[in-house]
C-alpha atoms as a PDB file:
ATOM      1  CA  UNK A   1     137.621  76.997 107.099  1.00  0.00           C
ATOM      2  CA  UNK A   2     136.683  77.388 110.791  1.00  0.00           C
ATOM      3  CA  UNK A   3     133.198  76.229 111.839  1.00  0.00           C
ATOM      4  CA  UNK A   4     132.556  79.653 113.400  1.00  0.00           C
ATOM      5  CA  UNK A   5     132.634  81.162 109.924  1.00  0.00           C
ATOM      6  CA  UNK A   6     129.612  79.035 109.007  1.00  0.00           C
ATOM      7  CA  UNK A   7     127.714  80.692 111.864  1.00  0.00           C
ATOM      8  CA  UNK A   8     128.775  84.099 110.566  1.00  0.00           C
ATOM      9  CA  UNK A   9     127.227  83.362 107.166  1.00  0.00           C
ATOM     10  CA  UNK A  10     124.074  82.052 108.874  1.00  0.00           C
ATOM     11  CA  UNK A  11     123.858  85.256 110.916  1.00  0.00           C
ATOM     12  CA  UNK A  12     124.236  87.367 107.774  1.00  0.00           C
ATOM     13  CA  UNK A  13     121.360  85.470 106.148  1.00  0.00           C
ATOM     14  CA  UNK A  14     119.111  86.010 109.167  1.00  0.00           C
ATOM     15  CA  UNK A  15     120.160  89.657 109.439  1.00  0.00           C
ATOM     16  CA  UNK A  16     119.336  90.131 105.756  1.00  0.00           C
ATOM     17  CA  UNK A  17     115.844  88.710 106.275  1.00  0.00           C
ATOM     18  CA  UNK A  18     115.334  90.804 109.406  1.00  0.00           C
ATOM     19  CA  UNK A  19     116.426  94.015 107.636  1.00  0.00           C
ATOM     20  CA  UNK A  20     114.164  93.236 104.677  1.00  0.00           C
ATOM     21  CA  UNK A  21     111.286  92.571 107.067  1.00  0.00           C
ATOM     22  CA  UNK A  22     111.824  95.932 108.764  1.00  0.00           C
ATOM     23  CA  UNK A  23     112.178  97.863 105.522  1.00  0.00           C
ATOM     24  CA  UNK A  24     109.264  96.241 103.690  1.00  0.00           C
ATOM     25  CA  UNK A  25     107.027  96.563 106.755  1.00  0.00           C
ATOM     26  CA  UNK A  26     107.736 100.311 106.748  1.00  0.00           C
ATOM     27  CA  UNK A  27     107.144 100.523 102.988  1.00  0.00           C
ATOM     28  CA  UNK A  28     103.776  98.799 103.442  1.00  0.00           C
ATOM     29  CA  UNK A  29     102.585 102.035 105.084  1.00  0.00           C
ATOM     30  CA  UNK A  30     103.146 103.936 101.818  1.00  0.00           C
ATOM     31  CA  UNK A  31     100.444 104.521  99.263  1.00  0.00           C
ATOM     32  CA  UNK A  32     100.989 102.840  95.896  1.00  0.00           C
ATOM     33  CA  UNK A  33     101.752 106.267  94.421  1.00  0.00           C
ATOM     34  CA  UNK A  34     104.444 106.919  97.062  1.00  0.00           C
ATOM     35  CA  UNK A  35     105.918 103.445  96.532  1.00  0.00           C
ATOM     36  CA  UNK A  36     106.218 103.981  92.765  1.00  0.00           C
ATOM     37  CA  UNK A  37     107.106 107.712  92.868  1.00  0.00           C
ATOM     38  CA  UNK A  38     110.301 108.902  91.184  1.00  0.00           C
ATOM     39  CA  UNK A  39     113.129 109.393  93.654  1.00  0.00           C
ATOM     40  CA  UNK A  40     116.873 109.960  93.595  1.00  0.00           C
ATOM     41  CA  UNK A  41     118.872 106.740  93.625  1.00  0.00           C
ATOM     42  CA  UNK A  42     120.622 104.228  91.408  1.00  0.00           C
ATOM     43  CA  UNK A  43     117.140 102.942  90.561  1.00  0.00           C
ATOM     44  CA  UNK A  44     114.443 105.610  90.141  1.00  0.00           C
ATOM     45  CA  UNK A  45     111.956 104.571  92.862  1.00  0.00           C
ATOM     46  CA  UNK A  46     111.447 102.459  95.945  1.00  0.00           C
ATOM     47  CA  UNK A  47     109.465 100.081  93.760  1.00  0.00           C
ATOM     48  CA  UNK A  48     112.339  99.672  91.284  1.00  0.00           C
ATOM     49  CA  UNK A  49     115.034  99.455  93.962  1.00  0.00           C
ATOM     50  CA  UNK A  50     113.263  96.847  96.082  1.00  0.00           C
ATOM     51  CA  UNK A  51     112.345  94.811  93.000  1.00  0.00           C
ATOM     52  CA  UNK A  52     116.007  94.935  91.940  1.00  0.00           C
ATOM     53  CA  UNK A  53     117.039  93.466  95.295  1.00  0.00           C
ATOM     54  CA  UNK A  54     114.524  90.657  94.794  1.00  0.00           C
ATOM     55  CA  UNK A  55     115.626  89.977  91.193  1.00  0.00           C
ATOM     56  CA  UNK A  56     119.326  89.771  92.007  1.00  0.00           C
ATOM     57  CA  UNK A  57     118.594  87.650  95.077  1.00  0.00           C
ATOM     58  CA  UNK A  58     116.666  85.312  92.769  1.00  0.00           C
ATOM     59  CA  UNK A  59     119.562  85.193  90.288  1.00  0.00           C
ATOM     60  CA  UNK A  60     122.244  84.329  92.851  1.00  0.00           C
ATOM     61  CA  UNK A  61     120.149  82.183  95.190  1.00  0.00           C
ATOM     62  CA  UNK A  62     119.122  80.032  92.236  1.00  0.00           C
ATOM     63  CA  UNK A  63     122.811  79.566  91.343  1.00  0.00           C
ATOM     64  CA  UNK A  64     123.691  78.774  94.976  1.00  0.00           C
ATOM     65  CA  UNK A  65     120.984  76.091  94.892  1.00  0.00           C
ATOM     66  CA  UNK A  66     122.513  74.605  91.727  1.00  0.00           C
ATOM     67  CA  UNK A  67     119.947  76.113  89.363  1.00  0.00           C
ATOM     68  CA  UNK A  68     120.484  77.540  85.912  1.00  0.00           C
ATOM     69  CA  UNK A  69     118.057  80.508  85.859  1.00  0.00           C
ATOM     70  CA  UNK A  70     120.678  82.992  84.770  1.00  0.00           C
ATOM     71  CA  UNK A  71     119.649  86.233  83.040  1.00  0.00           C
ATOM     72  CA  UNK A  72     116.025  85.083  82.827  1.00  0.00           C
ATOM     73  CA  UNK A  73     115.878  86.397  86.413  1.00  0.00           C
ATOM     74  CA  UNK A  74     115.718  89.977  85.145  1.00  0.00           C
ATOM     75  CA  UNK A  75     113.380  89.439  82.191  1.00  0.00           C
ATOM     76  CA  UNK A  76     110.806  91.481  84.136  1.00  0.00           C
ATOM     77  CA  UNK A  77     112.481  94.432  85.867  1.00  0.00           C
ATOM     78  CA  UNK A  78     109.471  95.043  88.130  1.00  0.00           C
ATOM     79  CA  UNK A  79     107.851  91.675  88.865  1.00  0.00           C
ATOM     80  CA  UNK A  80     105.936  93.160  91.809  1.00  0.00           C
ATOM     81  CA  UNK A  81     104.139  96.457  91.227  1.00  0.00           C
ATOM     82  CA  UNK A  82     102.917  96.634  94.828  1.00  0.00           C
ATOM     83  CA  UNK A  83     104.546  96.110  98.187  1.00  0.00           C
ATOM     84  CA  UNK A  84     101.723  93.667  98.971  1.00  0.00           C
ATOM     85  CA  UNK A  85     103.070  91.330  96.290  1.00  0.00           C
ATOM     86  CA  UNK A  86     106.752  91.995  96.883  1.00  0.00           C
ATOM     87  CA  UNK A  87     106.794  91.499 100.649  1.00  0.00           C
ATOM     88  CA  UNK A  88     105.821  87.781 100.730  1.00  0.00           C
ATOM     89  CA  UNK A  89     107.957  87.017  97.668  1.00  0.00           C
ATOM     90  CA  UNK A  90     111.015  88.621  99.279  1.00  0.00           C
ATOM     91  CA  UNK A  91     110.280  86.770 102.518  1.00  0.00           C
ATOM     92  CA  UNK A  92     110.242  83.463 100.620  1.00  0.00           C
ATOM     93  CA  UNK A  93     113.501  84.382  98.868  1.00  0.00           C
ATOM     94  CA  UNK A  94     115.069  85.308 102.207  1.00  0.00           C
ATOM     95  CA  UNK A  95     114.040  81.918 103.588  1.00  0.00           C
ATOM     96  CA  UNK A  96     115.736  80.188 100.662  1.00  0.00           C
ATOM     97  CA  UNK A  97     118.945  82.054 101.501  1.00  0.00           C
ATOM     98  CA  UNK A  98     118.616  81.107 105.169  1.00  0.00           C
ATOM     99  CA  UNK A  99     118.147  77.465 104.137  1.00  0.00           C
ATOM    100  CA  UNK A 100     121.297  77.643 101.996  1.00  0.00           C
ATOM    101  CA  UNK A 101     123.296  79.077 104.889  1.00  0.00           C
ATOM    102  CA  UNK A 102     121.805  76.647 107.411  1.00  0.00           C
ATOM    103  CA  UNK A 103     123.141  73.805 105.237  1.00  0.00           C
ATOM    104  CA  UNK A 104     126.682  75.194 105.050  1.00  0.00           C
ATOM    105  CA  UNK A 105     129.730  73.385 106.356  1.00  0.00           C
ATOM    106  CA  UNK A 106     133.295  74.701 106.384  1.00  0.00           C
ATOM    107  CA  UNK A 107     134.033  72.456 103.402  1.00  0.00           C
ATOM    108  CA  UNK A 108     130.932  73.535 101.476  1.00  0.00           C
ATOM    109  CA  UNK A 109     131.930  77.206 101.795  1.00  0.00           C
ATOM    110  CA  UNK A 110     134.951  76.405  99.627  1.00  0.00           C
ATOM    111  CA  UNK A 111     132.996  74.705  96.828  1.00  0.00           C
ATOM    112  CA  UNK A 112     132.554  76.271  93.413  1.00  0.00           C
ATOM    113  CA  UNK A 113     129.197  77.663  92.266  1.00  0.00           C
ATOM    114  CA  UNK A 114     128.447  77.889  88.547  1.00  0.00           C
ATOM    115  CA  UNK A 115     126.514  80.975  87.471  1.00  0.00           C
ATOM    116  CA  UNK A 116     124.706  81.115  84.128  1.00  0.00           C
ATOM    117  CA  UNK A 117     125.715  84.403  82.476  1.00  0.00           C
ATOM    118  CA  UNK A 118     123.957  83.466  79.206  1.00  0.00           C
ATOM    119  CA  UNK A 119     127.014  83.601  76.923  1.00  0.00           C
ATOM    120  CA  UNK A 120     129.412  82.264  79.560  1.00  0.00           C
ATOM    121  CA  UNK A 121     129.588  80.403  82.834  1.00  0.00           C
ATOM    122  CA  UNK A 122     130.993  82.310  85.784  1.00  0.00           C
ATOM    123  CA  UNK A 123     132.534  80.247  88.581  1.00  0.00           C
ATOM    124  CA  UNK A 124     132.900  81.555  92.120  1.00  0.00           C
ATOM    125  CA  UNK A 125     133.682  80.060  95.484  1.00  0.00           C
ATOM    126  CA  UNK A 126     130.510  79.781  97.539  1.00  0.00           C
ATOM    127  CA  UNK A 127     131.847  81.968 100.385  1.00  0.00           C
ATOM    128  CA  UNK A 128     132.819  84.765  97.991  1.00  0.00           C
ATOM    129  CA  UNK A 129     129.497  84.611  96.185  1.00  0.00           C
ATOM    130  CA  UNK A 130     127.604  84.810  99.474  1.00  0.00           C
ATOM    131  CA  UNK A 131     129.633  87.848 100.567  1.00  0.00           C
ATOM    132  CA  UNK A 132     128.952  89.484  97.193  1.00  0.00           C
ATOM    133  CA  UNK A 133     125.227  88.849  97.598  1.00  0.00           C
ATOM    134  CA  UNK A 134     125.114  90.194 101.162  1.00  0.00           C
ATOM    135  CA  UNK A 135     127.002  93.332 100.078  1.00  0.00           C
ATOM    136  CA  UNK A 136     124.605  93.849  97.163  1.00  0.00           C
ATOM    137  CA  UNK A 137     121.612  93.599  99.487  1.00  0.00           C
ATOM    138  CA  UNK A 138     123.098  96.038 102.012  1.00  0.00           C
ATOM    139  CA  UNK A 139     124.032  98.537  99.296  1.00  0.00           C
ATOM    140  CA  UNK A 140     120.586  98.717  97.715  1.00  0.00           C
ATOM    141  CA  UNK A 141     118.689  98.524 101.019  1.00  0.00           C
ATOM    142  CA  UNK A 142     120.655 101.608 102.035  1.00  0.00           C
ATOM    143  CA  UNK A 143     119.462 103.393  98.922  1.00  0.00           C
ATOM    144  CA  UNK A 144     115.867 102.346  99.609  1.00  0.00           C
ATOM    145  CA  UNK A 145     116.252 103.519 103.205  1.00  0.00           C
ATOM    146  CA  UNK A 146     117.368 106.954 101.993  1.00  0.00           C
ATOM    147  CA  UNK A 147     114.438 107.112  99.551  1.00  0.00           C
ATOM    148  CA  UNK A 148     112.027 106.194 102.326  1.00  0.00           C
ATOM    149  CA  UNK A 149     113.295 109.170 104.332  1.00  0.00           C
ATOM    150  CA  UNK A 150     111.802 111.395 101.593  1.00  0.00           C
ATOM    151  CA  UNK A 151     108.312 110.099 102.419  1.00  0.00           C
ATOM    152  CA  UNK A 152     105.916 110.498 105.315  1.00  0.00           C
ATOM    153  CA  UNK A 153     107.029 107.087 106.674  1.00  0.00           C
ATOM    154  CA  UNK A 154     109.952 107.043 109.099  1.00  0.00           C
ATOM    155  CA  UNK A 155     112.684 104.684 107.879  1.00  0.00           C
ATOM    156  CA  UNK A 156     113.375 101.789 110.254  1.00  0.00           C
ATOM    157  CA  UNK A 157     116.739 101.404 111.930  1.00  0.00           C
ATOM    158  CA  UNK A 158     118.800  98.976 109.860  1.00  0.00           C
ATOM    159  CA  UNK A 159     122.286  99.474 111.257  1.00  0.00           C
ATOM    160  CA  UNK A 160     122.064  96.967 114.090  1.00  0.00           C
ATOM    161  CA  UNK A 161     123.491  93.478 113.918  1.00  0.00           C
ATOM    162  CA  UNK A 162     121.971  91.302 116.584  1.00  0.00           C
ATOM    163  CA  UNK A 163     123.731  92.725 119.650  1.00  0.00           C
ATOM    164  CA  UNK A 164     122.975  90.341 122.532  1.00  0.00           C
ATOM    165  CA  UNK A 165     121.848  93.122 124.853  1.00  0.00           C
ATOM    166  CA  UNK A 166     119.283  94.333 122.324  1.00  0.00           C
ATOM    167  CA  UNK A 167     117.390  91.031 122.025  1.00  0.00           C
ATOM    168  CA  UNK A 168     114.315  92.485 123.783  1.00  0.00           C
ATOM    169  CA  UNK A 169     114.175  95.285 121.182  1.00  0.00           C
ATOM    170  CA  UNK A 170     113.786  92.796 118.328  1.00  0.00           C
ATOM    171  CA  UNK A 171     111.662  90.172 120.109  1.00  0.00           C
ATOM    172  CA  UNK A 172     108.401  91.303 118.477  1.00  0.00           C
ATOM    173  CA  UNK A 173     109.902  91.236 114.990  1.00  0.00           C
ATOM    174  CA  UNK A 174     111.462  87.834 115.636  1.00  0.00           C
ATOM    175  CA  UNK A 175     108.020  86.608 116.680  1.00  0.00           C
ATOM    176  CA  UNK A 176     106.583  87.981 113.421  1.00  0.00           C
ATOM    177  CA  UNK A 177     109.279  86.072 111.539  1.00  0.00           C
ATOM    178  CA  UNK A 178     108.796  82.876 113.550  1.00  0.00           C
ATOM    179  CA  UNK A 179     112.282  83.021 115.068  1.00  0.00           C
ATOM    180  CA  UNK A 180     113.897  83.018 118.480  1.00  0.00           C
ATOM    181  CA  UNK A 181     117.427  83.986 119.448  1.00  0.00           C
ATOM    182  CA  UNK A 182     118.193  80.257 119.443  1.00  0.00           C
ATOM    183  CA  UNK A 183     116.950  79.990 115.847  1.00  0.00           C
ATOM    184  CA  UNK A 184     119.612  82.473 114.782  1.00  0.00           C
ATOM    185  CA  UNK A 185     122.473  81.671 117.141  1.00  0.00           C
ATOM    186  CA  UNK A 186     121.910  77.997 117.955  1.00  0.00           C
ATOM    187  CA  UNK A 187     122.038  76.870 121.460  1.00  0.00           C
END
């Protein structure tokens, strides 16, 4: 596998964390009632949708780290009732995913990950599992974004992917995250 593909996975991990930062920062402006209010989506609220992202991240990131958490990940469907609790937990989970991707090599992308499915063991190539996880995150963040548009809080732009010319537009958020362009892209 080409070394440049490793950088692509790293960039996806950083973009995931950046998008979560933007979305959860916007959601922090909601009241608790707005955060938990029933809305149209695959999951019935922003609270449920954003907790689902966290839970599934936990499930797959644990497996990518060699853990055996399995279905215990979703024993509590809403581990964080408030955005104040969810935001730092998601940030920590995002950092774990960044750490996984920072440690990738072309050879490691082709290794097999074992996933505890309770009654069976699923095996997936690491690169395929990462792409599945990134797609899952994007899918449900999009639903949360649409739900947020039903509130008094303007949804943040999430459809950018680190265009070089737009670095000044994200500089403040990168500072909040403790990153620089070099952190993401190397240098």
